[in-house]
Short mmCIF file of C-alpha atoms in Angstrom, two decimals:
data_model
loop_
_atom_site.label_atom_id
_atom_site.label_comp_id
_atom_site.label_asym_id
_atom_site.label_seq_id
_atom_site.Cartn_x
_atom_site.Cartn_y
_atom_site.Cartn_z
CA UNK A 13 0.03 0.02 0.15
CA UNK A 14 0.98 3.77 -0.49
CA UNK A 15 1.04 5.93 2.57
CA UNK A 16 -0.23 9.13 1.10
CA UNK A 17 -0.48 12.18 3.30
CA UNK A 18 -2.13 15.46 2.06
CA UNK A 19 -3.17 16.94 5.43
CA UNK A 20 -1.41 19.82 6.79
CA UNK A 21 0.25 19.16 10.16
CA UNK A 22 0.85 15.34 9.72
CA UNK A 23 3.46 13.82 11.98
CA UNK A 24 5.24 10.54 11.21
CA UNK A 25 7.61 8.99 13.62
CA UNK A 26 9.05 5.38 14.14
CA UNK A 27 7.87 3.09 16.85
CA UNK A 28 9.83 -0.22 16.58
CA UNK A 29 9.20 -1.72 13.06
CA UNK A 30 6.20 0.48 12.54
CA UNK A 31 5.40 4.03 11.29
CA UNK A 32 3.44 6.03 13.93
CA UNK A 33 1.14 8.43 11.89
CA UNK A 34 -0.63 11.26 13.67
CA UNK A 35 -2.95 13.89 11.91
CA UNK A 36 -5.83 15.96 12.64
CA UNK A 37 -9.30 15.22 11.16
CA UNK A 38 -12.58 17.01 12.21
CA UNK A 39 -10.91 18.60 15.14
CA UNK A 40 -9.48 15.30 16.58
CA UNK A 41 -6.18 13.85 16.59
CA UNK A 42 -6.00 10.58 14.92
CA UNK A 43 -3.11 8.17 15.60
CA UNK A 44 -2.28 5.07 13.66
CA UNK A 45 0.47 2.49 13.69
CA UNK A 46 1.32 0.87 10.49
CA UNK A 47 3.83 -2.08 9.87
CA UNK A 48 6.53 -1.02 7.56
CA UNK A 49 6.21 -4.33 5.86
CA UNK A 50 2.81 -3.19 4.51
CA UNK A 51 4.11 0.12 2.96
CA UNK A 52 5.40 0.39 -0.48
CA UNK A 53 5.89 4.05 -0.72
CA UNK A 54 5.32 6.96 1.56
CA UNK A 55 4.03 10.14 -0.48
CA UNK A 56 4.01 13.52 1.44
CA UNK A 57 2.18 16.73 0.33
CA UNK A 58 1.74 19.91 2.04
CA UNK A 59 3.22 20.73 5.33
CA UNK A 60 4.05 18.10 7.93
CA UNK A 61 6.86 16.55 9.87
CA UNK A 62 8.74 13.02 9.35
CA UNK A 63 11.47 12.12 11.80
CA UNK A 64 14.85 10.87 11.05
CA UNK A 65 13.89 7.63 12.85
CA UNK A 66 10.88 7.17 10.37
CA UNK A 67 13.34 7.97 7.43
CA UNK A 68 15.61 5.43 8.62
CA UNK A 69 12.88 2.78 8.96
CA UNK A 70 11.86 3.56 5.38
CA UNK A 71 15.45 3.30 3.99
CA UNK A 72 15.81 -0.06 5.86
CA UNK A 73 12.82 -1.49 4.41
CA UNK A 74 13.27 -0.16 0.75
CA UNK A 75 10.46 2.20 0.82
CA UNK A 76 10.94 5.50 -1.09
CA UNK A 77 9.72 8.84 0.24
CA UNK A 78 8.25 11.13 -2.30
CA UNK A 79 7.64 14.84 -1.72
CA UNK A 80 5.01 16.75 -3.74
CA UNK A 81 4.10 20.39 -4.19
CA UNK A 82 0.77 21.03 -5.80
CA UNK A 83 0.62 17.41 -6.87
CA UNK A 84 4.00 17.72 -8.67
CA UNK A 85 7.04 15.77 -7.39
CA UNK A 86 9.72 17.89 -5.97
CA UNK A 87 12.04 15.13 -4.45
CA UNK A 88 12.51 11.68 -3.46
CA UNK A 89 14.52 9.84 -0.55
CA UNK A 90 15.28 6.41 -1.12
CA UNK A 91 18.34 4.11 -0.20
CA UNK A 92 21.49 3.38 -2.08
CA UNK A 93 21.21 -0.27 -2.10
CA UNK A 94 20.07 -2.38 -5.04
CA UNK A 95 16.23 -2.93 -4.39
CA UNK A 96 12.99 -2.62 -6.47
CA UNK A 97 13.37 1.01 -7.24
CA UNK A 98 16.92 0.74 -8.15
CA UNK A 99 16.74 -2.32 -10.05
CA UNK A 100 13.76 -0.71 -11.94
CA UNK A 101 15.93 2.39 -13.02
CA UNK A 102 18.84 0.42 -13.98
CA UNK A 103 16.64 -2.04 -16.05
CA UNK A 104 14.91 1.00 -17.53
CA UNK A 105 18.25 2.67 -18.71
CA UNK A 106 19.39 -0.49 -20.35
CA UNK A 107 16.12 -1.42 -22.00
CA UNK A 108 15.72 2.16 -23.18
CA UNK A 109 18.98 1.83 -25.36
CA UNK A 110 17.74 -1.32 -27.03
CA UNK A 111 15.57 -1.95 -30.14
CA UNK A 112 13.15 -4.10 -27.90
CA UNK A 113 12.74 -1.04 -25.84
CA UNK A 114 11.85 1.07 -28.82
CA UNK A 115 9.32 -1.53 -29.89
CA UNK A 116 8.01 -1.59 -26.44
CA UNK A 117 7.46 2.09 -26.07
CA UNK A 118 6.05 2.33 -29.68
CA UNK A 119 2.98 0.51 -28.30
CA UNK A 120 2.12 3.67 -26.35
CA UNK A 121 2.03 5.70 -29.56
CA UNK A 122 -0.16 2.98 -31.16
CA UNK A 123 -2.40 3.09 -28.11
CA UNK A 124 -2.66 6.92 -28.51
CA UNK A 125 -3.48 6.65 -32.07
CA UNK A 126 -6.11 3.95 -31.24
CA UNK A 127 -7.76 6.20 -28.66
CA UNK A 128 -7.90 9.16 -31.11
CA UNK A 129 -9.46 6.87 -33.70
CA UNK A 130 -12.20 5.64 -31.20
CA UNK A 131 -12.68 9.40 -29.98
CA UNK A 132 -13.34 10.45 -33.73
CA UNK A 133 -15.73 7.64 -34.23
CA UNK A 134 -17.62 8.75 -30.96
CA UNK A 135 -17.76 12.37 -32.64
CA UNK A 136 -19.05 10.97 -35.74
CA UNK A 137 -21.90 9.34 -34.11
CA UNK A 138 -23.15 12.62 -32.63
CA UNK A 139 -22.33 14.81 -35.77
CA UNK A 140 -24.87 15.84 -38.41
CA UNK A 141 -22.18 15.62 -41.29
CA UNK A 142 -20.85 12.15 -40.55
CA UNK A 143 -18.97 12.28 -43.94
CA UNK A 144 -16.60 15.03 -42.56
CA UNK A 145 -15.03 12.23 -40.34
CA UNK A 146 -14.81 9.44 -42.90
CA UNK A 147 -11.59 10.42 -44.46
CA UNK A 148 -9.66 11.48 -41.19
CA UNK A 149 -10.76 8.10 -39.76
CA UNK A 150 -9.65 6.09 -42.73
CA UNK A 151 -6.24 7.68 -42.77
CA UNK A 152 -5.63 7.34 -39.05
CA UNK A 153 -6.37 3.66 -39.41
CA UNK A 154 -3.86 3.34 -42.28
CA UNK A 155 -1.20 5.01 -40.24
CA UNK A 156 -1.92 2.64 -37.30
CA UNK A 157 -1.27 -0.16 -39.71
CA UNK A 158 1.82 1.44 -41.13
CA UNK A 159 3.46 1.92 -37.75
CA UNK A 160 2.58 -1.62 -36.81
CA UNK A 161 4.30 -2.81 -39.82
CA UNK A 162 7.20 -0.65 -39.41
CA UNK A 163 8.00 -1.66 -35.65
CA UNK A 164 7.36 -5.33 -36.38
CA UNK A 165 10.15 -5.13 -39.10
CA UNK A 166 12.68 -2.58 -37.62
CA UNK A 167 16.09 -2.87 -39.18
CA UNK A 168 18.12 -3.10 -36.01
CA UNK A 169 21.21 -1.91 -38.05
CA UNK A 170 19.69 1.61 -38.40
CA UNK A 171 20.76 4.33 -36.00
CA UNK A 172 18.30 4.35 -32.97
CA UNK A 173 17.61 8.16 -33.33
CA UNK A 174 16.39 7.36 -37.01
CA UNK A 175 14.14 4.66 -35.79
CA UNK A 176 12.65 6.95 -33.23
CA UNK A 177 12.15 9.86 -35.61
CA UNK A 178 10.20 7.50 -38.23
CA UNK A 179 7.95 6.55 -35.33
CA UNK A 180 7.42 10.16 -34.34
CA UNK A 181 6.97 11.11 -37.86
CA UNK A 182 4.16 8.40 -38.52
CA UNK A 183 2.44 9.45 -35.35
CA UNK A 184 2.70 13.29 -36.25
CA UNK A 185 0.96 12.82 -39.58
CA UNK A 186 -1.90 10.80 -37.92
CA UNK A 187 -2.18 13.62 -35.37
CA UNK A 188 -2.57 16.22 -38.07
CA UNK A 189 -5.64 14.20 -39.34
CA UNK A 190 -6.91 13.58 -35.95
CA UNK A 191 -6.95 17.54 -35.17
CA UNK A 192 -8.62 17.94 -38.58
CA UNK A 193 -11.41 15.64 -37.37
CA UNK A 194 -11.58 17.51 -34.11
CA UNK A 195 -12.23 20.72 -36.09
CA UNK A 196 -15.30 19.32 -37.56
CA UNK A 197 -16.87 18.90 -34.00
CA UNK A 198 -16.21 22.53 -33.17
CA UNK A 199 -18.21 25.57 -33.75
CA UNK A 200 -16.86 28.36 -36.18
CA UNK A 201 -15.43 30.47 -33.46
CA UNK A 202 -13.30 27.76 -31.94
CA UNK A 203 -12.08 26.25 -35.12
CA UNK A 204 -8.14 26.36 -35.66
CA UNK A 205 -5.61 26.04 -38.27
CA UNK A 206 -3.06 23.73 -36.63
CA UNK A 207 -1.71 22.59 -33.17
CA UNK A 208 -0.04 25.22 -31.52
CA UNK A 209 1.78 25.30 -28.15
CA UNK A 210 3.78 28.11 -26.92
CA UNK A 211 2.10 30.40 -27.09
CA UNK A 212 -1.28 29.15 -28.44
CA UNK A 213 -2.57 30.84 -31.56
CA UNK A 214 -6.35 30.33 -30.77
CA UNK A 215 -8.78 29.70 -28.08
CA UNK A 216 -8.93 25.76 -28.67
CA UNK A 217 -5.22 25.41 -28.34
CA UNK A 218 -5.11 27.67 -25.30
CA UNK A 219 -7.55 25.35 -23.51
CA UNK A 220 -5.61 22.06 -24.72
CA UNK A 221 -2.41 23.36 -23.69
CA UNK A 222 -3.42 24.23 -20.14
CA UNK A 223 -5.27 20.68 -19.92
CA UNK A 224 -1.83 19.07 -21.00
CA UNK A 225 -0.26 21.09 -18.56
CA UNK A 226 -2.54 19.64 -15.83
CA UNK A 227 -1.88 16.11 -17.02
CA UNK A 228 2.00 16.25 -16.99
CA UNK A 229 2.62 16.46 -13.31
CA UNK A 230 0.06 13.71 -12.70
CA UNK A 231 2.14 11.43 -15.23
CA UNK A 232 5.27 12.44 -13.56
CA UNK A 233 4.16 11.57 -10.27
CA UNK A 234 2.84 8.24 -11.22
CA UNK A 235 6.13 7.28 -12.92
CA UNK A 236 8.16 8.44 -9.89
CA UNK A 237 5.86 6.54 -7.41
CA UNK A 238 6.25 3.39 -9.57
CA UNK A 239 10.10 3.46 -9.39
CA UNK A 240 10.72 4.74 -12.77
CA UNK A 241 13.11 7.71 -13.83
CA UNK A 242 11.08 10.39 -15.60
CA UNK A 243 14.27 11.58 -17.33
CA UNK A 244 15.03 8.17 -19.19
CA UNK A 245 12.78 8.03 -21.99
CA UNK A 246 12.27 5.59 -24.96
CA UNK A 247 10.99 7.32 -27.99
CA UNK A 248 11.35 11.09 -27.50
CA UNK A 249 14.78 12.70 -27.90
CA UNK A 250 16.82 12.68 -24.94
CA UNK A 251 17.38 16.27 -23.71
CA UNK A 252 19.35 17.53 -20.56
CA UNK A 253 16.92 18.08 -17.63
CA UNK A 254 13.74 17.03 -19.72
CA UNK A 255 11.36 14.50 -18.54
CA UNK A 256 11.48 12.37 -21.72
CA UNK A 257 9.74 9.20 -20.35
CA UNK A 258 6.73 11.64 -19.27
CA UNK A 259 6.51 12.69 -23.00
CA UNK A 260 6.47 9.22 -24.07
CA UNK A 261 3.85 7.90 -21.54
CA UNK A 262 1.55 10.82 -21.67
CA UNK A 263 0.69 10.07 -25.13
CA UNK A 264 -1.89 7.42 -24.07
CA UNK A 265 -3.80 9.80 -21.90
CA UNK A 266 -3.90 12.74 -24.01
CA UNK A 267 -7.07 12.02 -25.38
CA UNK A 268 -9.09 12.36 -22.04
CA UNK A 269 -7.97 16.09 -22.22
CA UNK A 270 -9.05 16.46 -25.71
CA UNK A 271 -12.42 15.11 -24.81
CA UNK A 272 -12.74 17.48 -21.84
CA UNK A 273 -11.58 20.67 -23.99
CA UNK A 274 -14.14 19.84 -26.86
CA UNK A 275 -17.03 18.97 -24.15
CA UNK A 276 -16.11 22.25 -22.34
CA UNK A 277 -16.47 24.38 -25.59
CA UNK A 278 -19.55 22.61 -26.87
CA UNK A 279 -21.33 22.81 -23.57
CA UNK A 280 -21.24 26.66 -24.03
CA UNK A 281 -19.07 27.08 -20.78
CA UNK A 282 -16.52 29.28 -22.72
CA UNK A 283 -16.66 32.98 -22.20
CA UNK A 284 -14.50 35.79 -23.81
CA UNK A 285 -13.27 36.73 -20.36
CA UNK A 286 -11.47 33.38 -20.12
CA UNK A 287 -8.71 34.49 -22.44
CA UNK A 288 -5.96 37.07 -22.50
CA UNK A 289 -4.68 38.30 -25.77
CA UNK A 290 -0.83 38.20 -25.92
CA UNK A 291 1.49 40.07 -28.33
CA UNK A 292 2.08 36.55 -30.28
CA UNK A 293 -0.83 34.42 -29.10
CA UNK A 294 -3.54 33.68 -26.74
CA UNK A 295 -3.61 32.20 -23.11
CA UNK A 296 -6.07 31.51 -20.51
CA UNK A 297 -6.85 34.33 -18.19
CA UNK A 298 -7.04 33.95 -14.45
CA UNK A 299 -10.96 33.60 -14.85
CA UNK A 300 -10.51 30.99 -17.58
CA UNK A 301 -8.24 28.93 -15.21
CA UNK A 302 -10.62 29.31 -12.54
CA UNK A 303 -13.60 27.83 -14.52
CA UNK A 304 -11.62 25.22 -16.62
CA UNK A 305 -9.34 23.75 -14.16
CA UNK A 306 -12.22 22.58 -11.82
CA UNK A 307 -14.05 21.43 -14.91
CA UNK A 308 -11.30 19.12 -16.12
CA UNK A 309 -10.72 17.91 -12.46
CA UNK A 310 -14.33 16.90 -12.20
CA UNK A 311 -15.03 15.57 -15.72
CA UNK A 312 -11.51 14.16 -16.78
CA UNK A 313 -9.66 13.34 -13.64
CA UNK A 314 -13.09 12.27 -11.89
CA UNK A 315 -13.86 9.79 -14.56
CA UNK A 316 -13.69 6.02 -13.90
CA UNK A 317 -11.57 3.51 -15.79
CA UNK A 318 -11.37 -0.30 -15.52
CA UNK A 319 -8.11 -1.81 -14.56
CA UNK A 320 -8.06 -5.58 -13.94
CA UNK A 321 -11.83 -5.59 -13.64
CA UNK A 322 -11.88 -2.88 -10.84
CA UNK A 323 -12.76 0.82 -11.31
CA UNK A 324 -10.29 3.50 -10.76
CA UNK A 325 -10.40 7.41 -11.08
CA UNK A 326 -8.09 8.40 -13.82
CA UNK A 327 -5.31 9.43 -11.50
CA UNK A 328 -5.29 6.02 -9.97
CA UNK A 329 -5.72 4.33 -13.20
CA UNK A 330 -2.60 5.99 -14.47
CA UNK A 331 -0.85 4.79 -11.36
CA UNK A 332 -1.76 1.38 -11.72
CA UNK A 333 -0.52 1.30 -15.46
CA UNK A 334 2.69 2.85 -14.43
CA UNK A 335 3.30 0.20 -11.82
CA UNK A 336 2.59 -2.47 -14.93
CA UNK A 337 5.17 -0.65 -17.04
CA UNK A 338 7.71 -0.74 -14.23
CA UNK A 339 6.99 -4.37 -13.76
CA UNK A 340 7.32 -5.18 -17.44
CA UNK A 341 10.59 -3.34 -17.62
CA UNK A 342 12.21 -5.24 -14.73
CA UNK A 343 10.90 -8.46 -16.58
CA UNK A 344 12.63 -7.52 -19.73
CA UNK A 345 16.16 -7.28 -18.07
CA UNK A 346 17.06 -10.16 -15.98
#
């Protein structure tokens, strides 16, 4: 189990081979003793105290202590011995440099494209001009098949960067068709020419960029909690101080933000005051963030997904899948 503490004023100490946790709830001090053998990770948010004795107990039992600020990981304490976390990261580094590692990660791209395809099919069902979606759906399906054929027959003599660039290139073309399909579902005032990032060139991209910005720290936290190094990616280019694994894994979940943005727009919740006009683009205003962020937390992050026949909210669902990624990577390198 994970020991997750978000309440201000928590206090964690050591009592023999157990963690003694004290926190205030409804005006009462609650005290709990939890055996170290039952805890996999300690995750701390907000202001609280953990004693050196508790830290030593965590280290002795191979329990990483992860610190969060606004749900974003800021640091971690873990021992220097070879344990599950260390083994995971060593395996990740070795596997990321192999052809099989590239193949493994390419499945995230295929899953992303499949999610995009399914979303466009959903939009088509509720759209008056269904023919608008037929071409983009057909093209994305073709690129899924092209990517599958390419990754199944990779020439391992090619430079890895060339292989990765080919995969990203196929995904990029498919995404252009995907956003062309998204455009068909938007009213005239929210249509856009292309994806634009920093800064956004239009209202749709301003909303999308902010939504993705909410998703990034969630995925990064889930990777770290699973024992993975967010800076060791498989597909995206390695850049100093860039969380390339986050860029790889987040691809699977972008579509949920896409759905949220389109629903937010089509439900007539967007107002002119939600945007600030910049010298070279558009961004969300404070009013826009105040309306859009709670909407995404409720509609997207509050949505339930099945994992091994059990329902989980999106953050917990992503965490479960990150555990599976770590488990798979450890199994690839023996």
